[in-house]
Coordinates of C-alpha atoms in Angstrom, one line a residue:
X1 CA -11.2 14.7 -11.8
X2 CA -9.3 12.3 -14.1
X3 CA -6.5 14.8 -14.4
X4 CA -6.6 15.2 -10.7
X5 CA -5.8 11.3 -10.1
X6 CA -3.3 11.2 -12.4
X7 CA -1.2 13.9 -11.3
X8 CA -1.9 12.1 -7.6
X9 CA -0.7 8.5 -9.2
X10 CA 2.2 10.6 -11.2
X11 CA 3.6 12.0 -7.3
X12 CA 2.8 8.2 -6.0
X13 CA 5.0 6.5 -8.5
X14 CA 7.7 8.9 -8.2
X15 CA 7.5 8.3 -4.4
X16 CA 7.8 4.9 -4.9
X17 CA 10.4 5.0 -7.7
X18 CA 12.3 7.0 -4.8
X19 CA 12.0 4.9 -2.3
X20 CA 12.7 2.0 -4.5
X21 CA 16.2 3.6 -4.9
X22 CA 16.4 3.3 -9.1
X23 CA 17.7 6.7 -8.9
X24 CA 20.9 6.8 -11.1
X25 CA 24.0 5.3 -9.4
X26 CA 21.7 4.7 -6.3
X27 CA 22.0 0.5 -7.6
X28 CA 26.1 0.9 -8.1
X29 CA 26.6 2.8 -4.7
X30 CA 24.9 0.3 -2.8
X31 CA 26.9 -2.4 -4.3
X32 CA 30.3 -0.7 -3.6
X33 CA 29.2 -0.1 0.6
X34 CA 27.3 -3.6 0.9
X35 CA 30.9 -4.7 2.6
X36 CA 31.5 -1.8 4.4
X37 CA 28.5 -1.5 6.1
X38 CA 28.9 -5.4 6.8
X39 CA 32.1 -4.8 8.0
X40 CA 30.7 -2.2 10.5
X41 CA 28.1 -3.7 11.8
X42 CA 30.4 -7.1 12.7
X43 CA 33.0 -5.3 13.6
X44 CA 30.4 -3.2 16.2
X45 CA 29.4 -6.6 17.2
X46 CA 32.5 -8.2 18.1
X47 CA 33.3 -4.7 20.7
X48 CA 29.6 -4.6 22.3
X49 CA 30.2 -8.2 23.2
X50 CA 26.9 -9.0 26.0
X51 CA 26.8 -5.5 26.7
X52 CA 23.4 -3.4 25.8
X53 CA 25.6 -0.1 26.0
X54 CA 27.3 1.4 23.5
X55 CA 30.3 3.7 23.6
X56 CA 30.3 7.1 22.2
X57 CA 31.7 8.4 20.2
X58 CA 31.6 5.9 17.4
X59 CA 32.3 5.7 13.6
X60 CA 30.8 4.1 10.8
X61 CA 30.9 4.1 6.9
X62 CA 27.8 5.4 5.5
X63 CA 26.4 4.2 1.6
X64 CA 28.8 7.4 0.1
X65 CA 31.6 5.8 1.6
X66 CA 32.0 9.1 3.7
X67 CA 32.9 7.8 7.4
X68 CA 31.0 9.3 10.1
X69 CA 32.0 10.2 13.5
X70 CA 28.6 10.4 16.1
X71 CA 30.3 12.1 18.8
X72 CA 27.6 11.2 21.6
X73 CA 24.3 9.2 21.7
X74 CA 21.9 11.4 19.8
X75 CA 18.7 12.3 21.3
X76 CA 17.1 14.3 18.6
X77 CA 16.8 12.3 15.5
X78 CA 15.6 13.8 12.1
X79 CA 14.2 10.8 9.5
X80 CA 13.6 11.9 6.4
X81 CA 12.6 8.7 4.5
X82 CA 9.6 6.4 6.2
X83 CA 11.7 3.0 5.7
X84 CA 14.3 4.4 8.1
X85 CA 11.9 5.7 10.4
X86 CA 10.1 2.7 10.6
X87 CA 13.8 1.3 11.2
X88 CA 14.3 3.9 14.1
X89 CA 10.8 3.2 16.0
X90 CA 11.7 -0.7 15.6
X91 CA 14.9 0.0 17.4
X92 CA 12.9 1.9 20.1
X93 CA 14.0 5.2 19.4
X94 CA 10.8 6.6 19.3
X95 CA 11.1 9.2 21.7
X96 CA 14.5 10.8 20.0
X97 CA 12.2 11.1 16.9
X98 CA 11.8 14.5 16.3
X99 CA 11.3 15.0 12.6
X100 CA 9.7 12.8 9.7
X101 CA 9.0 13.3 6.1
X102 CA 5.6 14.2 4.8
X103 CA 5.0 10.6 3.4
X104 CA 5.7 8.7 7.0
X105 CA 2.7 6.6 8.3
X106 CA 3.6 3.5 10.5
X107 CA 3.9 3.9 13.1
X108 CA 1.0 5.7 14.1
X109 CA 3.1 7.6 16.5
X110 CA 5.3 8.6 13.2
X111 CA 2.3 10.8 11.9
X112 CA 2.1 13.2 15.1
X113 CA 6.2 14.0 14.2
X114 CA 7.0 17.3 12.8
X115 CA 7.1 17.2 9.0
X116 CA 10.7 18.1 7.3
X117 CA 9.1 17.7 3.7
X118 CA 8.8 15.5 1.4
X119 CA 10.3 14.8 -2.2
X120 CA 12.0 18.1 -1.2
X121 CA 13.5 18.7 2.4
X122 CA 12.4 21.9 4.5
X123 CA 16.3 22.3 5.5
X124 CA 14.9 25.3 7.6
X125 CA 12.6 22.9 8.8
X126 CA 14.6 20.4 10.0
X127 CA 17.3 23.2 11.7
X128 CA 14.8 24.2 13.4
X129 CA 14.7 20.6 15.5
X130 CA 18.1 21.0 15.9
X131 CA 18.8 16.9 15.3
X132 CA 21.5 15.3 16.4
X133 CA 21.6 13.0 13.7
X134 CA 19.8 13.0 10.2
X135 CA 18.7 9.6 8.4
X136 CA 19.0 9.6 5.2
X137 CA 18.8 7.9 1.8
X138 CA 20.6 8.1 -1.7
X139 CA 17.7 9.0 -3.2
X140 CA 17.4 12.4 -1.2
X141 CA 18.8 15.3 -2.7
X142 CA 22.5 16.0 -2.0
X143 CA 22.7 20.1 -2.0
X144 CA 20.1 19.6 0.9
X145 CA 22.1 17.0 2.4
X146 CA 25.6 19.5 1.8
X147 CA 23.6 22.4 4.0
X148 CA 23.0 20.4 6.6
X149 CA 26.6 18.6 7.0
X150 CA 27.5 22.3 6.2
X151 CA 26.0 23.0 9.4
X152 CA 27.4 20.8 11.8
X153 CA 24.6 17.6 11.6
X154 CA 25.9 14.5 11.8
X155 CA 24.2 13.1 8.0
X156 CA 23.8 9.3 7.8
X157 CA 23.2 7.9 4.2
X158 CA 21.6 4.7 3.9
X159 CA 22.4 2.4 0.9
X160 CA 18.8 1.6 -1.1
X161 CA 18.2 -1.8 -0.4
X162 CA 17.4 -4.4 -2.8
X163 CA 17.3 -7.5 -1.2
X164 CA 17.3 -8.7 2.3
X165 CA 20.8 -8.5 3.0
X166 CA 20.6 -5.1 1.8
X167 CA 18.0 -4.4 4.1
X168 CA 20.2 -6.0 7.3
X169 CA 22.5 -4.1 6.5
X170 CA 20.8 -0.9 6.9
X171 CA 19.6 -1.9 10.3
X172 CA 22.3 -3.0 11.6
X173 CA 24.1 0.2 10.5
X174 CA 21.8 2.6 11.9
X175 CA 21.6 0.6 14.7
X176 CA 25.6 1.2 15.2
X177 CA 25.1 4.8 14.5
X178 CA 21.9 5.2 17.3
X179 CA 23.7 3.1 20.1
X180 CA 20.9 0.0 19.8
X181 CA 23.0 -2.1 17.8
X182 CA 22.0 -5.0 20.1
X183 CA 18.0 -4.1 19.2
X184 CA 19.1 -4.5 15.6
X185 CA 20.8 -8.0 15.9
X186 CA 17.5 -8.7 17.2
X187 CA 14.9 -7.4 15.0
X188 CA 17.6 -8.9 12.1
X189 CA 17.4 -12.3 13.7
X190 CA 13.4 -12.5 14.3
X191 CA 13.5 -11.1 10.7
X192 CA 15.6 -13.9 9.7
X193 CA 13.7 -16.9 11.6
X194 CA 10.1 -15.6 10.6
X195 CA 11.8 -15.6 6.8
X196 CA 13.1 -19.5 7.0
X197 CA 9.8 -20.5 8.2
X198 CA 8.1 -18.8 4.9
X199 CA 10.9 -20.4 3.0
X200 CA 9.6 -24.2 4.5
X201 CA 6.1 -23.5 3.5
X202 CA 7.1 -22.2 0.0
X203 CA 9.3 -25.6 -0.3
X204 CA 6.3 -27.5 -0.5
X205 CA 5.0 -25.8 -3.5
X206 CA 6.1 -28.0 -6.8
X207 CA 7.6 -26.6 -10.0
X208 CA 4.6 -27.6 -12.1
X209 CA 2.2 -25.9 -9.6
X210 CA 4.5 -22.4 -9.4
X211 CA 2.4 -19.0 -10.1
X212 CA 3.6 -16.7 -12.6
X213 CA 2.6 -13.4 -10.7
X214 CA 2.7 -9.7 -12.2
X215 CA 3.3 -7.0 -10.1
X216 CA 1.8 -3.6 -10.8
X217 CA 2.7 -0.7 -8.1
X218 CA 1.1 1.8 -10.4
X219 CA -2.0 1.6 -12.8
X220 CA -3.0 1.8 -16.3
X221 CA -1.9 4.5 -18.3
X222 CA 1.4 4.3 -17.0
X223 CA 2.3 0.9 -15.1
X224 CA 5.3 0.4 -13.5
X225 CA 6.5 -3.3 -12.0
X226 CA 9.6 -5.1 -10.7
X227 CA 11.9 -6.9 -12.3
X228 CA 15.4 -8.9 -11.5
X229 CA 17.7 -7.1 -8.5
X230 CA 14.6 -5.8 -6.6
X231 CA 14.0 -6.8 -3.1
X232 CA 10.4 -7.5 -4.1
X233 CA 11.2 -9.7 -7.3
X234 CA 13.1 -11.5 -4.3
X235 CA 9.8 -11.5 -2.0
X236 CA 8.2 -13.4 -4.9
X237 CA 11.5 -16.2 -5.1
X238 CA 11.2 -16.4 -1.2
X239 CA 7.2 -17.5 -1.8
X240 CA 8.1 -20.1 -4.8
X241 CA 6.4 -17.4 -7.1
X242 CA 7.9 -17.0 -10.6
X243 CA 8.1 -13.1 -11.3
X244 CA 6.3 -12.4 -14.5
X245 CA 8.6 -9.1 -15.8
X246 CA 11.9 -11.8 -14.5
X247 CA 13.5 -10.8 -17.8
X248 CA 13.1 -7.0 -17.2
X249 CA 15.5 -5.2 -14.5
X250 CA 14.8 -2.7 -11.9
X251 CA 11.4 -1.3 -12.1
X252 CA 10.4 -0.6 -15.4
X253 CA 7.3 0.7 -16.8
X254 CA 6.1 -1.6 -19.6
X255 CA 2.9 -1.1 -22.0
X256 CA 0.2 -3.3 -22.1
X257 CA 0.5 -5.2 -24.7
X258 CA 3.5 -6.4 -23.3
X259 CA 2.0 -7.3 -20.1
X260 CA -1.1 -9.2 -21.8
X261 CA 1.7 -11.3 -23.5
X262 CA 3.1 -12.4 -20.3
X263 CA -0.3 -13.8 -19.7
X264 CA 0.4 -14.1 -15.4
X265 CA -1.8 -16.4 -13.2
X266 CA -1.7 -13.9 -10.8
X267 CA -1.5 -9.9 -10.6
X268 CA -0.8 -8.2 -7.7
X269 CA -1.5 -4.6 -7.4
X270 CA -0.3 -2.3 -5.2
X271 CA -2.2 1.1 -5.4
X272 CA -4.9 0.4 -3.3
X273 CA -4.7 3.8 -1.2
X274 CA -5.1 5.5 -4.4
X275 CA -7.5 3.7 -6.5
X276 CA -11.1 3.1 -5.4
X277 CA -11.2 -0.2 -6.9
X278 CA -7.7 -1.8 -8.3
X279 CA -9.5 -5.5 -9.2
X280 CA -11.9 -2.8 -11.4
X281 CA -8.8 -0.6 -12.9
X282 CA -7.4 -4.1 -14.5
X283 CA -10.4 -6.2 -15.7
X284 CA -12.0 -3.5 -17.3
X285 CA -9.0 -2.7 -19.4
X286 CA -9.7 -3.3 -23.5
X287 CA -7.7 -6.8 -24.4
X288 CA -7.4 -8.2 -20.4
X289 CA -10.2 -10.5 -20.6
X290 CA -7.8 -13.3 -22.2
X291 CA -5.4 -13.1 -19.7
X292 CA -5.5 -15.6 -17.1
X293 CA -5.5 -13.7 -13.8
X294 CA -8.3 -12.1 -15.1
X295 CA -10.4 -15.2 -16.3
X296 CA -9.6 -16.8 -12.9
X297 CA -10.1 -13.4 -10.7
X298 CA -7.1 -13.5 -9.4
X299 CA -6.1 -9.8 -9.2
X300 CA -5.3 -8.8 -5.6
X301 CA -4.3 -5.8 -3.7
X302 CA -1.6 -6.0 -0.9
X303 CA -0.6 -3.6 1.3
X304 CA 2.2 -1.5 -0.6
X305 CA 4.1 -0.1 2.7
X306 CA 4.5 -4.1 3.6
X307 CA 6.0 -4.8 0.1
X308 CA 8.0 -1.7 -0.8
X309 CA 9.6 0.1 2.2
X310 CA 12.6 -1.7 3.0
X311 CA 12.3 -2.4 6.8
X312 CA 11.4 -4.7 9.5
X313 CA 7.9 -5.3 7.9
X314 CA 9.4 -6.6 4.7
X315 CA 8.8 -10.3 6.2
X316 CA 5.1 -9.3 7.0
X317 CA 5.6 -8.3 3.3
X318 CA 6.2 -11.6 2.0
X319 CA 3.8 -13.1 3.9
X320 CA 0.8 -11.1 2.7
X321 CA 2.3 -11.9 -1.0
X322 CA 2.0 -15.7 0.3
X323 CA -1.4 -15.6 1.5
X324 CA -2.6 -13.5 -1.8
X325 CA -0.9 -16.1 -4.5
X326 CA -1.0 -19.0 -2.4
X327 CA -3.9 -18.8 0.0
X328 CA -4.1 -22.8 1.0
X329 CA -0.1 -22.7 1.2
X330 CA 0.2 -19.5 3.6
X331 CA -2.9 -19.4 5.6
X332 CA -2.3 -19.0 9.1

């Protein structure tokens, strides 16, 4: 049973790892587009004016740097990474949905979607749906990706977000690409507003009183958190919340004894889907009971889609992080 649930929690942090975009060159890519897909989506802007239509064909720069030319507005849609689809139901393209990966679950609709695979593509699979357009990510696996440009599908590579900007970005740019640009300036703007209003809250929170918070999205034996240039090390800065692993980058795995040094106020964990009991999993560790989270019971589990897919729940996200580390702060 215990090799069952670590071979479950291996595929889980993988997932996640993916999805986090620390693939190699996935951070550097992403760097290099940022201003092109900025570019795009303003410049999209500027010709849809107060106009909800948009003309086809149109042509953006995807997060290879490739450009791509969307000769109509497609009406089959293949998804094949759930941040993106929960992107593409946000903009109201639930209908053109036709395909999802095995690992898409909000919306609720997104589970009744033909699956097209999951840390490997079914490229027979998604043929078979005949998409119009394909979303994907750098994290997917590029010979899968060549086979379906090869055969005529438009392919749309998303950069991997790591911060909010990052994550505009890649709304506005599939909204360019899907004909709802106008949909994304508005989810980006709520997004935006609901974010300052967090931001106000947090600003009453004094230096002295700031939480030193650890972050684990996957358990004991082999626990993985976030460090600097990840948009979840920036969910904790938006919240006045000092990350813990701030001097680590990425998300790194780090042993426990390191972890027990860091001595955090609060520990967040992540893995609740997978683990019975997370608050269990940590204070029953050998050496924890010194460390202040534990003393004070301050372990929590939050919702991992909110706080690790790069979408338009990453505010809802920041807010659950709020109410977990600073309940009389955040409470609605």
């Amino acid at each position: 049973m215990r090799n069952s649930i670590f071979k479950k929690l291996n595929l889980f942090v993988l997932v996640m790892l993916l999805a986090f975009g620390v693939l190699a060159g996935c951070s550097s890519s992403s760097d290099e587009n940022k201003d092109k897909n900025k570019e795009d989506v303003q410049t999209e802007q500027s010709d849809a004016g107060n106009s909800s239509e948009v003309a086809f064909p149109v042509t953006v720069t995807d997060a290879t740097g490739a450009k791509l030319t969307i000769e109509e507005k497609p009406e089959k849609i293949v998804s094949v990474l759930p941040s993106n689809t929960e992107i593409a139901f946000a903009l109201g393209l639930g209908d053109e949905i036709v395909g999802v990966s095995d690992h898409d679950n909000y919306p609720e609709e997104a589970t009744k979607k033909e699956k097209i695979g999951g840390l490997e593509l079914n490229v027979e699979k998604i043929l078979s749906l005949e998409p119009q357009l394909v979303l994907a990510d750098q994290s997917n696996d590029e010979k899968a990706l060549d086979q379906l440009r090869d055969s005529g599908i438009p392919v749309l590579v998303v950069s991997s977000a790591s911060n909010f900007d990052g994550v505009y970005d890649v709304i506005g740019l599939i909204g360019k690409a899907t004909g709802t640009h106008e949909k994304a300036l508005d989810i980006i703007t709520e997004m935006k507003d609901k974010l300052i209003a967090l931001e106000e809250k947090a600003s009453t929170i004094e230096e002295k009183d700031q939480k030193s918070v650890f972050v684990e999205i996957s358990p004991s034996p082999e626990i993985y958190t976030t460090g600097k240039d990840t948009f979840m090390d920036e969910l904790l800065t938006k919240i006045n919340a000092k990350n813990a692993a701030e001097d680590q980058v990425g998300w790194p795995k780090m042993n426990e004894e390191a972890i027990i040094a860091l001595n955090p106020d609060v520990i967040i964990t992540t893995y609740g889907s997978f683990v019975e009991d997370p608050v269990a999993e940590v204070t029953e560790r050998n050496g924890w009971n010194e460390v202040t989270a534990v003393k004070n019971k301050q372990i929590i589990d939050v919702n991992e889609d909110l706080v690790s897919r790069p979408g338009p729940r990453l505010v809802e996200g920041a807010e659950e992080l709020g109410k977990a580390i600073y309940p009389d702060i955040f409470a609605e």
